[in-house]
PDB file of C-alpha atoms in Angstrom:
ATOM      1  CA  MET X   1      13.738 -16.052  14.236  1.00 96.00           C
ATOM      2  CA  ILE X   2      12.195 -13.460  11.917  1.00 98.00           C
ATOM      3  CA  ILE X   3      11.555  -9.821  12.837  1.00 98.00           C
ATOM      4  CA  VAL X   4       8.506  -8.031  11.444  1.00 98.00           C
ATOM      5  CA  THR X   5       8.157  -4.338  12.276  1.00 97.00           C
ATOM      6  CA  GLY X   6       4.729  -2.798  11.833  1.00 96.00           C
ATOM      7  CA  ALA X   7       3.550  -6.249  12.861  1.00 97.00           C
ATOM      8  CA  ALA X   8       0.039  -5.245  13.958  1.00 97.00           C
ATOM      9  CA  GLY X   9      -0.546  -3.179  10.836  1.00 95.00           C
ATOM     10  CA  PHE X  10      -2.193  -4.080   7.546  1.00 96.00           C
ATOM     11  CA  ILE X  11       0.740  -5.488   5.544  1.00 97.00           C
ATOM     12  CA  GLY X  12       2.809  -6.607   8.539  1.00 97.00           C
ATOM     13  CA  SER X  13       0.044  -8.795   9.964  1.00 98.00           C
ATOM     14  CA  CYS X  14      -0.664 -10.346   6.544  1.00 98.00           C
ATOM     15  CA  LEU X  15       3.047 -11.113   6.212  1.00 98.00           C
ATOM     16  CA  ILE X  16       3.044 -12.877   9.585  1.00 98.00           C
ATOM     17  CA  GLN X  17       0.050 -14.989   8.525  1.00 98.00           C
ATOM     18  CA  ARG X  18       1.894 -15.953   5.335  1.00 98.00           C
ATOM     19  CA  LEU X  19       5.053 -16.809   7.285  1.00 98.00           C
ATOM     20  CA  ASN X  20       2.981 -18.953   9.662  1.00 98.00           C
ATOM     21  CA  GLN X  21       1.583 -20.847   6.660  1.00 98.00           C
ATOM     22  CA  ASP X  22       5.163 -21.923   5.876  1.00 97.00           C
ATOM     23  CA  ASN X  23       5.707 -22.884   9.553  1.00 97.00           C
ATOM     24  CA  PHE X  24       7.804 -19.826  10.385  1.00 97.00           C
ATOM     25  CA  ASN X  25       6.407 -19.368  13.867  1.00 96.00           C
ATOM     26  CA  TYR X  26       9.400 -17.862  15.666  1.00 97.00           C
ATOM     27  CA  ILE X  27       8.228 -14.330  14.853  1.00 98.00           C
ATOM     28  CA  ILE X  28       9.293 -11.206  16.739  1.00 98.00           C
ATOM     29  CA  ALA X  29       6.450  -8.715  16.303  1.00 98.00           C
ATOM     30  CA  VAL X  30       7.561  -5.088  16.651  1.00 97.00           C
ATOM     31  CA  ASP X  31       5.038  -2.246  16.835  1.00 96.00           C
ATOM     32  CA  ASP X  32       3.313   0.294  19.030  1.00 94.00           C
ATOM     33  CA  PHE X  33       0.686  -2.017  20.510  1.00 95.00           C
ATOM     34  CA  SER X  34      -1.501   0.708  22.044  1.00 94.00           C
ATOM     35  CA  ASP X  35      -4.297   0.437  19.430  1.00 92.00           C
ATOM     36  CA  GLU X  36      -6.551  -2.429  20.454  1.00 93.00           C
ATOM     37  CA  GLN X  37      -8.452  -2.446  17.165  1.00 92.00           C
ATOM     38  CA  LYS X  38      -5.181  -2.790  15.258  1.00 94.00           C
ATOM     39  CA  ASN X  39      -3.991  -5.543  17.598  1.00 96.00           C
ATOM     40  CA  LYS X  40      -6.900  -7.721  16.427  1.00 96.00           C
ATOM     41  CA  ASN X  41      -4.883  -8.230  13.232  1.00 97.00           C
ATOM     42  CA  LEU X  42      -2.586 -10.482  15.275  1.00 97.00           C
ATOM     43  CA  ASP X  43      -5.269 -12.660  16.880  1.00 96.00           C
ATOM     44  CA  GLY X  44      -4.597 -16.334  16.208  1.00 96.00           C
ATOM     45  CA  LYS X  45      -1.176 -15.784  14.684  1.00 98.00           C
ATOM     46  CA  LYS X  46       1.895 -17.629  15.968  1.00 98.00           C
ATOM     47  CA  ILE X  47       4.278 -15.083  17.457  1.00 98.00           C
ATOM     48  CA  GLN X  48       7.200 -15.724  19.756  1.00 97.00           C
ATOM     49  CA  GLU X  49       7.351 -12.262  21.321  1.00 97.00           C
ATOM     50  CA  ARG X  50       5.876  -8.767  21.017  1.00 98.00           C
ATOM     51  CA  VAL X  51       8.413  -5.971  21.339  1.00 98.00           C
ATOM     52  CA  ASP X  52       7.418  -2.322  21.637  1.00 96.00           C
ATOM     53  CA  ARG X  53       9.074  -0.272  18.892  1.00 94.00           C
ATOM     54  CA  GLU X  54      10.604   2.062  21.503  1.00 93.00           C
ATOM     55  CA  HIS X  55      12.474  -0.867  23.081  1.00 96.00           C
ATOM     56  CA  PHE X  56      13.279  -2.766  19.899  1.00 96.00           C
ATOM     57  CA  PHE X  57      16.917  -1.760  19.545  1.00 97.00           C
ATOM     58  CA  GLU X  58      17.776  -2.778  23.106  1.00 97.00           C
ATOM     59  CA  TRP X  59      16.023  -6.087  22.447  1.00 98.00           C
ATOM     60  CA  LEU X  60      17.973  -6.563  19.204  1.00 98.00           C
ATOM     61  CA  ASP X  61      21.318  -5.840  20.864  1.00 97.00           C
ATOM     62  CA  ALA X  62      20.569  -8.634  23.326  1.00 98.00           C
ATOM     63  CA  ASN X  63      19.136 -11.161  20.846  1.00 97.00           C
ATOM     64  CA  TYR X  64      20.707 -10.514  17.440  1.00 97.00           C
ATOM     65  CA  GLN X  65      22.516 -13.855  17.313  1.00 97.00           C
ATOM     66  CA  GLU X  66      19.186 -15.675  16.922  1.00 97.00           C
ATOM     67  CA  VAL X  67      17.753 -13.411  14.204  1.00 97.00           C
ATOM     68  CA  GLU X  68      17.663 -14.809  10.676  1.00 97.00           C
ATOM     69  CA  PHE X  69      15.815 -12.060   8.788  1.00 98.00           C
ATOM     70  CA  CYS X  70      14.268  -8.607   9.273  1.00 98.00           C
ATOM     71  CA  PHE X  71      11.181  -7.269   7.513  1.00 98.00           C
ATOM     72  CA  HIS X  72      10.922  -3.558   8.279  1.00 97.00           C
ATOM     73  CA  ILE X  73       7.322  -2.828   7.294  1.00 96.00           C
ATOM     74  CA  GLY X  74       6.487  -0.374  10.084  1.00 88.00           C
ATOM     75  CA  ALA X  75       6.136   3.319   9.255  1.00 81.00           C
ATOM     76  CA  ARG X  76       3.917   6.324   9.685  1.00 76.00           C
ATOM     77  CA  THR X  77       1.834   5.997   6.516  1.00 67.00           C
ATOM     78  CA  ASP X  78      -0.638   8.886   6.810  1.00 69.00           C
ATOM     79  CA  THR X  79      -0.307  10.886   3.591  1.00 68.00           C
ATOM     80  CA  THR X  80      -2.418  13.694   5.083  1.00 67.00           C
ATOM     81  CA  GLU X  81       0.024  14.231   7.984  1.00 66.00           C
ATOM     82  CA  PHE X  82       2.272  17.247   7.392  1.00 73.00           C
ATOM     83  CA  ASN X  83       4.379  17.227  10.570  1.00 77.00           C
ATOM     84  CA  VAL X  84       7.789  16.508   9.068  1.00 80.00           C
ATOM     85  CA  ASP X  85       9.300  15.765  12.494  1.00 80.00           C
ATOM     86  CA  ILE X  86       7.039  12.713  12.886  1.00 80.00           C
ATOM     87  CA  PHE X  87       8.190  11.309   9.540  1.00 82.00           C
ATOM     88  CA  ASN X  88      11.839  12.068  10.274  1.00 75.00           C
ATOM     89  CA  LYS X  89      11.577  10.163  13.546  1.00 80.00           C
ATOM     90  CA  LEU X  90       9.426   7.162  12.582  1.00 80.00           C
ATOM     91  CA  ASN X  91      10.289   6.681   8.909  1.00 84.00           C
ATOM     92  CA  LEU X  92      13.710   8.134   8.137  1.00 88.00           C
ATOM     93  CA  ASN X  93      15.783   7.932  11.318  1.00 92.00           C
ATOM     94  CA  TYR X  94      14.223   4.725  12.655  1.00 93.00           C
ATOM     95  CA  SER X  95      14.930   3.056   9.308  1.00 95.00           C
ATOM     96  CA  LYS X  96      18.530   4.267   9.316  1.00 96.00           C
ATOM     97  CA  LYS X  97      18.996   2.728  12.754  1.00 95.00           C
ATOM     98  CA  ILE X  98      17.543  -0.600  11.595  1.00 97.00           C
ATOM     99  CA  TRP X  99      19.847  -0.559   8.562  1.00 98.00           C
ATOM    100  CA  LYS X 100      22.900   0.036  10.754  1.00 97.00           C
ATOM    101  CA  LYS X 101      21.932  -2.756  13.157  1.00 97.00           C
ATOM    102  CA  CYS X 102      21.351  -5.171  10.256  1.00 97.00           C
ATOM    103  CA  LEU X 103      24.774  -4.193   8.913  1.00 97.00           C
ATOM    104  CA  ASP X 104      26.499  -4.668  12.284  1.00 97.00           C
ATOM    105  CA  TYR X 105      24.808  -7.992  12.969  1.00 97.00           C
ATOM    106  CA  GLN X 106      24.736  -9.210   9.329  1.00 97.00           C
ATOM    107  CA  ILE X 107      20.963  -9.606   9.218  1.00 98.00           C
ATOM    108  CA  PRO X 108      19.350  -9.547   5.748  1.00 98.00           C
ATOM    109  CA  LEU X 109      16.772  -6.781   5.429  1.00 98.00           C
ATOM    110  CA  VAL X 110      13.653  -6.089   3.380  1.00 98.00           C
ATOM    111  CA  TYR X 111      12.061  -2.709   4.010  1.00 97.00           C
ATOM    112  CA  ALA X 112       8.930  -0.897   2.820  1.00 96.00           C
ATOM    113  CA  SER X 113       9.385   2.024   0.485  1.00 96.00           C
ATOM    114  CA  SER X 114       6.434   3.464  -1.446  1.00 96.00           C
ATOM    115  CA  ALA X 115       5.169   4.473  -4.861  1.00 96.00           C
ATOM    116  CA  ALA X 116       4.443   7.821  -3.176  1.00 93.00           C
ATOM    117  CA  THR X 117       8.100   8.552  -3.947  1.00 96.00           C
ATOM    118  CA  TYR X 118       7.172   8.961  -7.635  1.00 96.00           C
ATOM    119  CA  GLY X 119       5.059  12.082  -7.073  1.00 93.00           C
ATOM    120  CA  LEU X 120       3.085  12.949 -10.189  1.00 91.00           C
ATOM    121  CA  GLY X 121       5.130  10.465 -12.213  1.00 93.00           C
ATOM    122  CA  GLU X 122       7.051  13.096 -14.136  1.00 93.00           C
ATOM    123  CA  LEU X 123       9.902  10.606 -14.551  1.00 95.00           C
ATOM    124  CA  GLY X 124       7.647   7.606 -15.014  1.00 95.00           C
ATOM    125  CA  TYR X 125       7.323   4.616 -12.664  1.00 97.00           C
ATOM    126  CA  ASP X 126      10.563   2.815 -13.419  1.00 96.00           C
ATOM    127  CA  ASP X 127      12.579   1.544 -10.428  1.00 97.00           C
ATOM    128  CA  ASN X 128      15.847   2.692 -12.004  1.00 97.00           C
ATOM    129  CA  GLU X 129      17.985   3.587  -8.997  1.00 97.00           C
ATOM    130  CA  SER X 130      19.831   6.353 -10.858  1.00 97.00           C
ATOM    131  CA  LEU X 131      16.540   8.300 -11.074  1.00 97.00           C
ATOM    132  CA  ILE X 132      15.663   8.101  -7.371  1.00 97.00           C
ATOM    133  CA  PRO X 133      17.491  11.324  -6.329  1.00 97.00           C
ATOM    134  CA  GLN X 134      15.502  13.232  -8.979  1.00 97.00           C
ATOM    135  CA  LEU X 135      12.035  12.121  -7.817  1.00 97.00           C
ATOM    136  CA  LYS X 136       9.634  14.721  -6.420  1.00 95.00           C
ATOM    137  CA  PRO X 137       7.158  13.247  -3.911  1.00 93.00           C
ATOM    138  CA  LEU X 138       3.972  15.203  -3.206  1.00 88.00           C
ATOM    139  CA  ASN X 139       3.884  15.060   0.598  1.00 88.00           C
ATOM    140  CA  PRO X 140       6.095  14.568   3.666  1.00 88.00           C
ATOM    141  CA  TYR X 141       5.268  10.851   3.772  1.00 89.00           C
ATOM    142  CA  GLY X 142       6.588  10.368   0.231  1.00 91.00           C
ATOM    143  CA  ASP X 143       9.587  12.557   1.024  1.00 93.00           C
ATOM    144  CA  SER X 144      10.485  10.429   4.041  1.00 92.00           C
ATOM    145  CA  LYS X 145      10.381   7.231   1.992  1.00 94.00           C
ATOM    146  CA  ASN X 146      12.419   8.729  -0.838  1.00 96.00           C
ATOM    147  CA  ASP X 147      14.927  10.273   1.566  1.00 95.00           C
ATOM    148  CA  PHE X 148      15.619   6.857   3.041  1.00 96.00           C
ATOM    149  CA  ASP X 149      15.941   5.233  -0.400  1.00 97.00           C
ATOM    150  CA  ILE X 150      18.491   7.893  -1.376  1.00 97.00           C
ATOM    151  CA  TRP X 151      20.371   7.421   1.895  1.00 97.00           C
ATOM    152  CA  ALA X 152      20.424   3.620   1.526  1.00 97.00           C
ATOM    153  CA  LEU X 153      21.823   3.790  -1.996  1.00 97.00           C
ATOM    154  CA  LYS X 154      24.644   6.058  -0.822  1.00 97.00           C
ATOM    155  CA  GLN X 155      25.834   3.666   1.871  1.00 97.00           C
ATOM    156  CA  GLU X 156      29.196   2.072   1.151  1.00 96.00           C
ATOM    157  CA  GLU X 157      28.564  -0.448   3.934  1.00 95.00           C
ATOM    158  CA  GLN X 158      25.378  -2.464   3.497  1.00 96.00           C
ATOM    159  CA  PRO X 159      23.731  -5.555   4.984  1.00 96.00           C
ATOM    160  CA  PHE X 160      24.837  -8.566   2.935  1.00 94.00           C
ATOM    161  CA  PHE X 161      21.359  -8.602   1.394  1.00 98.00           C
ATOM    162  CA  TRP X 162      18.796  -5.815   1.395  1.00 98.00           C
ATOM    163  CA  ALA X 163      15.808  -4.788  -0.686  1.00 98.00           C
ATOM    164  CA  GLY X 164      13.510  -1.774  -0.610  1.00 98.00           C
ATOM    165  CA  LEU X 165      10.011  -2.409  -1.975  1.00 98.00           C
ATOM    166  CA  LYS X 166       8.047   0.458  -3.506  1.00 98.00           C
ATOM    167  CA  PHE X 167       4.509  -0.600  -2.621  1.00 97.00           C
ATOM    168  CA  PHE X 168       1.879   0.747  -5.014  1.00 97.00           C
ATOM    169  CA  ASN X 169      -1.845   0.823  -4.045  1.00 95.00           C
ATOM    170  CA  VAL X 170      -2.082  -2.174  -1.745  1.00 96.00           C
ATOM    171  CA  TYR X 171      -5.549  -3.428  -0.776  1.00 97.00           C
ATOM    172  CA  GLY X 172      -6.843  -6.429   1.103  1.00 97.00           C
ATOM    173  CA  PRO X 173      -7.742  -7.838   4.521  1.00 97.00           C
ATOM    174  CA  ASN X 174      -6.585  -6.518   7.902  1.00 97.00           C
ATOM    175  CA  GLU X 175      -7.189  -2.833   7.217  1.00 94.00           C
ATOM    176  CA  PHE X 176     -10.271  -2.408   9.435  1.00 91.00           C
ATOM    177  CA  HIS X 177      -8.253  -0.055  11.675  1.00 90.00           C
ATOM    178  CA  LYS X 178      -7.037   2.341   8.975  1.00 86.00           C
ATOM    179  CA  GLY X 179     -10.006   4.694   8.745  1.00 83.00           C
ATOM    180  CA  ARG X 180      -9.478   7.422   6.140  1.00 82.00           C
ATOM    181  CA  MET X 181      -6.265   5.737   4.918  1.00 82.00           C
ATOM    182  CA  ALA X 182      -7.972   2.408   4.141  1.00 89.00           C
ATOM    183  CA  SER X 183      -8.353   1.291   0.530  1.00 92.00           C
ATOM    184  CA  VAL X 184     -11.163   2.539  -1.721  1.00 92.00           C
ATOM    185  CA  ILE X 185     -12.644  -0.984  -1.624  1.00 95.00           C
ATOM    186  CA  TRP X 186     -13.030  -0.800   2.161  1.00 95.00           C
ATOM    187  CA  HIS X 187     -14.667   2.624   1.845  1.00 93.00           C
ATOM    188  CA  THR X 188     -16.909   1.406  -0.973  1.00 94.00           C
ATOM    189  CA  VAL X 189     -18.263  -1.522   1.033  1.00 95.00           C
ATOM    190  CA  ASN X 190     -18.960   0.749   4.000  1.00 93.00           C
ATOM    191  CA  GLN X 191     -20.640   3.425   1.865  1.00 93.00           C
ATOM    192  CA  ILE X 192     -22.805   0.844   0.114  1.00 93.00           C
ATOM    193  CA  LYS X 193     -23.836  -0.633   3.479  1.00 91.00           C
ATOM    194  CA  ASN X 194     -24.737   2.797   4.844  1.00 92.00           C
ATOM    195  CA  THR X 195     -26.154   4.603   1.796  1.00 93.00           C
ATOM    196  CA  GLY X 196     -26.549   2.098  -1.036  1.00 92.00           C
ATOM    197  CA  GLU X 197     -24.191   4.082  -3.259  1.00 94.00           C
ATOM    198  CA  MET X 198     -20.525   5.012  -3.720  1.00 95.00           C
ATOM    199  CA  LYS X 199     -19.205   8.520  -4.282  1.00 94.00           C
ATOM    200  CA  LEU X 200     -15.937   8.793  -6.224  1.00 93.00           C
ATOM    201  CA  PHE X 201     -13.779  11.843  -6.778  1.00 93.00           C
ATOM    202  CA  ARG X 202     -14.605  13.818  -9.886  1.00 93.00           C
ATOM    203  CA  SER X 203     -11.748  14.337 -12.343  1.00 94.00           C
ATOM    204  CA  HIS X 204     -10.242  17.814 -12.415  1.00 93.00           C
ATOM    205  CA  ASN X 205      -7.930  16.857 -15.272  1.00 90.00           C
ATOM    206  CA  GLU X 206      -9.302  17.135 -18.799  1.00 91.00           C
ATOM    207  CA  ASP X 207      -7.291  14.088 -19.886  1.00 92.00           C
ATOM    208  CA  TYR X 208      -9.314  11.815 -17.576  1.00 94.00           C
ATOM    209  CA  LYS X 209     -13.067  11.292 -17.358  1.00 95.00           C
ATOM    210  CA  ASP X 210     -14.737  11.086 -13.940  1.00 95.00           C
ATOM    211  CA  GLY X 211     -13.791   7.819 -12.253  1.00 94.00           C
ATOM    212  CA  GLU X 212     -11.190   6.971 -14.855  1.00 96.00           C
ATOM    213  CA  GLN X 213      -8.261   8.110 -12.766  1.00 96.00           C
ATOM    214  CA  MET X 214      -5.931   5.099 -12.767  1.00 96.00           C
ATOM    215  CA  ARG X 215      -3.859   3.349 -10.135  1.00 96.00           C
ATOM    216  CA  ASP X 216      -1.773   0.219  -9.932  1.00 98.00           C
ATOM    217  CA  PHE X 217      -3.809  -1.745  -7.382  1.00 97.00           C
ATOM    218  CA  ILE X 218      -2.007  -4.754  -5.889  1.00 98.00           C
ATOM    219  CA  TYR X 219      -3.540  -7.389  -3.621  1.00 98.00           C
ATOM    220  CA  VAL X 220      -1.795  -7.703  -0.263  1.00 98.00           C
ATOM    221  CA  LYS X 221      -1.472 -11.477  -0.714  1.00 98.00           C
ATOM    222  CA  ASP X 222       0.782 -10.787  -3.729  1.00 98.00           C
ATOM    223  CA  VAL X 223       2.840  -8.313  -1.716  1.00 98.00           C
ATOM    224  CA  VAL X 224       3.625 -10.891   0.956  1.00 98.00           C
ATOM    225  CA  GLU X 225       4.467 -13.531  -1.682  1.00 98.00           C
ATOM    226  CA  VAL X 226       7.191 -11.232  -2.982  1.00 98.00           C
ATOM    227  CA  CYS X 227       8.462 -10.703   0.573  1.00 98.00           C
ATOM    228  CA  ILE X 228       8.706 -14.474   1.074  1.00 98.00           C
ATOM    229  CA  TYR X 229      10.506 -14.858  -2.247  1.00 98.00           C
ATOM    230  CA  LEU X 230      13.129 -12.273  -1.305  1.00 98.00           C
ATOM    231  CA  MET X 231      13.640 -13.878   2.116  1.00 98.00           C
ATOM    232  CA  HIS X 232      14.732 -17.060   0.369  1.00 97.00           C
ATOM    233  CA  HIS X 233      16.443 -15.383  -2.616  1.00 96.00           C
ATOM    234  CA  ARG X 234      18.908 -13.136  -0.716  1.00 96.00           C
ATOM    235  CA  ARG X 235      20.691 -11.926  -3.832  1.00 95.00           C
ATOM    236  CA  ASN X 236      20.432  -8.877  -6.105  1.00 97.00           C
ATOM    237  CA  SER X 237      20.145  -6.198  -3.411  1.00 98.00           C
ATOM    238  CA  GLY X 238      18.400  -3.007  -4.465  1.00 98.00           C
ATOM    239  CA  ILE X 239      15.131  -1.109  -4.719  1.00 98.00           C
ATOM    240  CA  TYR X 240      12.198  -2.724  -6.498  1.00 98.00           C
ATOM    241  CA  ASN X 241       8.718  -1.705  -7.588  1.00 98.00           C
ATOM    242  CA  LEU X 242       5.921  -3.793  -6.135  1.00 98.00           C
ATOM    243  CA  GLY X 243       2.674  -3.334  -8.011  1.00 98.00           C
ATOM    244  CA  SER X 244       0.613  -5.517 -10.288  1.00 98.00           C
ATOM    245  CA  GLY X 245       2.166  -3.874 -13.337  1.00 97.00           C
ATOM    246  CA  THR X 246      -1.296  -2.971 -14.694  1.00 97.00           C
ATOM    247  CA  ALA X 247      -3.088   0.328 -14.060  1.00 97.00           C
ATOM    248  CA  ARG X 248      -6.869   0.117 -13.588  1.00 98.00           C
ATOM    249  CA  THR X 249      -9.519   2.790 -13.091  1.00 97.00           C
ATOM    250  CA  PHE X 250     -11.334   3.569  -9.866  1.00 96.00           C
ATOM    251  CA  LEU X 251     -14.529   2.758 -11.743  1.00 97.00           C
ATOM    252  CA  ASP X 252     -13.174  -0.746 -12.414  1.00 97.00           C
ATOM    253  CA  LEU X 253     -12.430  -1.091  -8.723  1.00 96.00           C
ATOM    254  CA  VAL X 254     -15.823   0.086  -7.531  1.00 96.00           C
ATOM    255  CA  LYS X 255     -17.849  -1.799 -10.161  1.00 96.00           C
ATOM    256  CA  ASN X 256     -16.117  -5.011  -9.121  1.00 97.00           C
ATOM    257  CA  THR X 257     -16.946  -4.228  -5.495  1.00 96.00           C
ATOM    258  CA  PHE X 258     -20.654  -3.836  -6.309  1.00 96.00           C
ATOM    259  CA  LYS X 259     -20.459  -7.106  -8.257  1.00 96.00           C
ATOM    260  CA  ALA X 260     -18.822  -8.953  -5.345  1.00 96.00           C
ATOM    261  CA  LEU X 261     -21.577  -7.670  -3.040  1.00 95.00           C
ATOM    262  CA  ASP X 262     -24.220  -8.632  -5.618  1.00 95.00           C
ATOM    263  CA  VAL X 263     -25.675  -5.123  -5.371  1.00 94.00           C
ATOM    264  CA  PRO X 264     -26.786  -2.960  -8.351  1.00 94.00           C
ATOM    265  CA  GLU X 265     -24.251  -0.294  -9.291  1.00 95.00           C
ATOM    266  CA  ASN X 266     -24.975   3.177  -7.917  1.00 96.00           C
ATOM    267  CA  ILE X 267     -21.983   5.480  -8.448  1.00 96.00           C
ATOM    268  CA  SER X 268     -21.875   9.276  -8.278  1.00 95.00           C
ATOM    269  CA  PHE X 269     -19.096  11.865  -8.206  1.00 96.00           C
ATOM    270  CA  ILE X 270     -18.010  14.590  -5.812  1.00 94.00           C
ATOM    271  CA  ASP X 271     -15.299  17.216  -6.146  1.00 93.00           C
ATOM    272  CA  THR X 272     -11.833  16.157  -5.039  1.00 90.00           C
ATOM    273  CA  PRO X 273     -11.097  18.013  -1.763  1.00 86.00           C
ATOM    274  CA  GLU X 274      -9.135  21.174  -2.457  1.00 85.00           C
ATOM    275  CA  ASP X 275      -6.462  20.335   0.130  1.00 79.00           C
ATOM    276  CA  ILE X 276      -5.335  17.338  -1.970  1.00 80.00           C
ATOM    277  CA  ARG X 277      -6.445  18.405  -5.444  1.00 82.00           C
ATOM    278  CA  ASP X 278      -3.099  19.785  -6.631  1.00 80.00           C
ATOM    279  CA  LYS X 279      -1.309  16.729  -5.247  1.00 79.00           C
ATOM    280  CA  TYR X 280      -3.632  14.135  -6.736  1.00 84.00           C
ATOM    281  CA  GLN X 281      -2.125  11.339  -8.842  1.00 85.00           C
ATOM    282  CA  TYR X 282      -4.168  10.574 -11.972  1.00 91.00           C
ATOM    283  CA  PHE X 283      -2.061   7.615 -13.077  1.00 93.00           C
ATOM    284  CA  THR X 284       0.357   5.127 -11.526  1.00 95.00           C
ATOM    285  CA  GLU X 285       1.660   1.889 -13.000  1.00 97.00           C
ATOM    286  CA  ALA X 286       4.632  -0.090 -11.767  1.00 98.00           C
ATOM    287  CA  ASN X 287       7.234  -1.266 -14.239  1.00 98.00           C
ATOM    288  CA  MET X 288       7.736  -4.771 -12.825  1.00 98.00           C
ATOM    289  CA  SER X 289      10.506  -5.970 -15.151  1.00 98.00           C
ATOM    290  CA  LYS X 290      13.279  -5.493 -12.573  1.00 98.00           C
ATOM    291  CA  LEU X 291      11.743  -7.881 -10.023  1.00 98.00           C
ATOM    292  CA  GLN X 292      10.982 -10.364 -12.784  1.00 98.00           C
ATOM    293  CA  SER X 293      14.585 -10.115 -14.013  1.00 98.00           C
ATOM    294  CA  ILE X 294      15.858 -11.606 -10.733  1.00 98.00           C
ATOM    295  CA  GLY X 295      13.587 -14.623 -11.077  1.00 97.00           C
ATOM    296  CA  TYR X 296      10.206 -13.700  -9.608  1.00 98.00           C
ATOM    297  CA  ASP X 297       7.759 -15.401 -11.961  1.00 97.00           C
ATOM    298  CA  LYS X 298       4.445 -15.724 -10.099  1.00 97.00           C
ATOM    299  CA  ASN X 299       1.413 -14.126 -11.712  1.00 96.00           C
ATOM    300  CA  PHE X 300      -0.195 -11.235  -9.871  1.00 98.00           C
ATOM    301  CA  THR X 301      -3.835 -11.482  -8.823  1.00 98.00           C
ATOM    302  CA  THR X 302      -6.167  -9.693 -11.236  1.00 97.00           C
ATOM    303  CA  LEU X 303      -8.269  -6.851  -9.886  1.00 98.00           C
ATOM    304  CA  GLU X 304     -11.414  -8.919 -10.459  1.00 98.00           C
ATOM    305  CA  GLU X 305     -10.041 -11.889  -8.492  1.00 98.00           C
ATOM    306  CA  GLY X 306      -8.588  -9.761  -5.694  1.00 98.00           C
ATOM    307  CA  VAL X 307     -11.667  -7.630  -5.106  1.00 98.00           C
ATOM    308  CA  ASN X 308     -13.913 -10.707  -5.136  1.00 98.00           C
ATOM    309  CA  ASP X 309     -11.748 -12.530  -2.579  1.00 98.00           C
ATOM    310  CA  TYR X 310     -11.325  -9.508  -0.333  1.00 98.00           C
ATOM    311  CA  VAL X 311     -14.976  -8.482  -0.316  1.00 97.00           C
ATOM    312  CA  LYS X 312     -16.587 -11.914   0.025  1.00 97.00           C
ATOM    313  CA  ASN X 313     -14.109 -13.677   2.309  1.00 97.00           C
ATOM    314  CA  TYR X 314     -12.993 -10.823   4.558  1.00 96.00           C
ATOM    315  CA  LEU X 315     -15.089  -7.645   4.450  1.00 95.00           C
ATOM    316  CA  VAL X 316     -18.566  -9.205   4.305  1.00 93.00           C
ATOM    317  CA  ALA X 317     -17.511 -12.037   6.615  1.00 91.00           C
ATOM    318  CA  GLU X 318     -15.742  -9.538   8.901  1.00 90.00           C
ATOM    319  CA  LYS X 319     -12.740 -11.864   9.027  1.00 95.00           C
ATOM    320  CA  TYR X 320      -9.012 -11.288   9.244  1.00 94.00           C
ATOM    321  CA  TYR X 321      -6.285 -12.898   7.180  1.00 96.00           C
TER     322      TYR X 321
END
């Protein structure tokens, strides 16, 4: 029996599909299942039981003896939300409770952290745990993820295996429900369909030309491969970066999207909204040596390969993974 929180979401639902491919079908899907569009991510997947997140801990107290592993992927992920109480409830305190239950019941745990913890990257993008208390996230979402990382590292009592994964810019299928928070590829395909062009944010940093702001984009299929690896590995507890290890520009991303659609490039630039301008990251790139040092040796999907697969096989086809 494997628990996946955030099961109906983007990464959680892709993880369940990947688990099903390896014949792990005894899945306990935990989420708030009130969003019917989001629930479509679970259509066709093999799930033993759906458990509302508000009732999850009672369920776990009654069923812990059957649980083999817990993936805590669920969180409030809206970086434009500034109500700290929401993040304290859904990200920080909920995660602490899951940690304590996994400790009490000796359930190995993998949880979702975020590259949002790195802020503007003043200290780089190295998953050195001694630096984590010094990081300065740019918004309450990043704060909530970093606060939990700091808390986890301070715990003298820990689940026998645990890992926090700092997801960088994840893209891929099953994000139809995310709206404004969906990946730039999703927005590009929709803009091209509607207007024939794509508008990117203009650079307001003299070190970067328009469209050459850089991110570490990682395909969701690579993210879930790492999750599967850690489920079997169960050693070397700690916090790990999870990106491709290679920063690419937004222009690279969008040009590859036009190419996958077989549509002529038509790219223009608009000012970055003022409400996010001073908190805008111009560069992120995961140092992936720590994960590789514990034996993870699969190659990450290139941006060209990932965009092509995502656009042609999921977005254009309107299919789920």
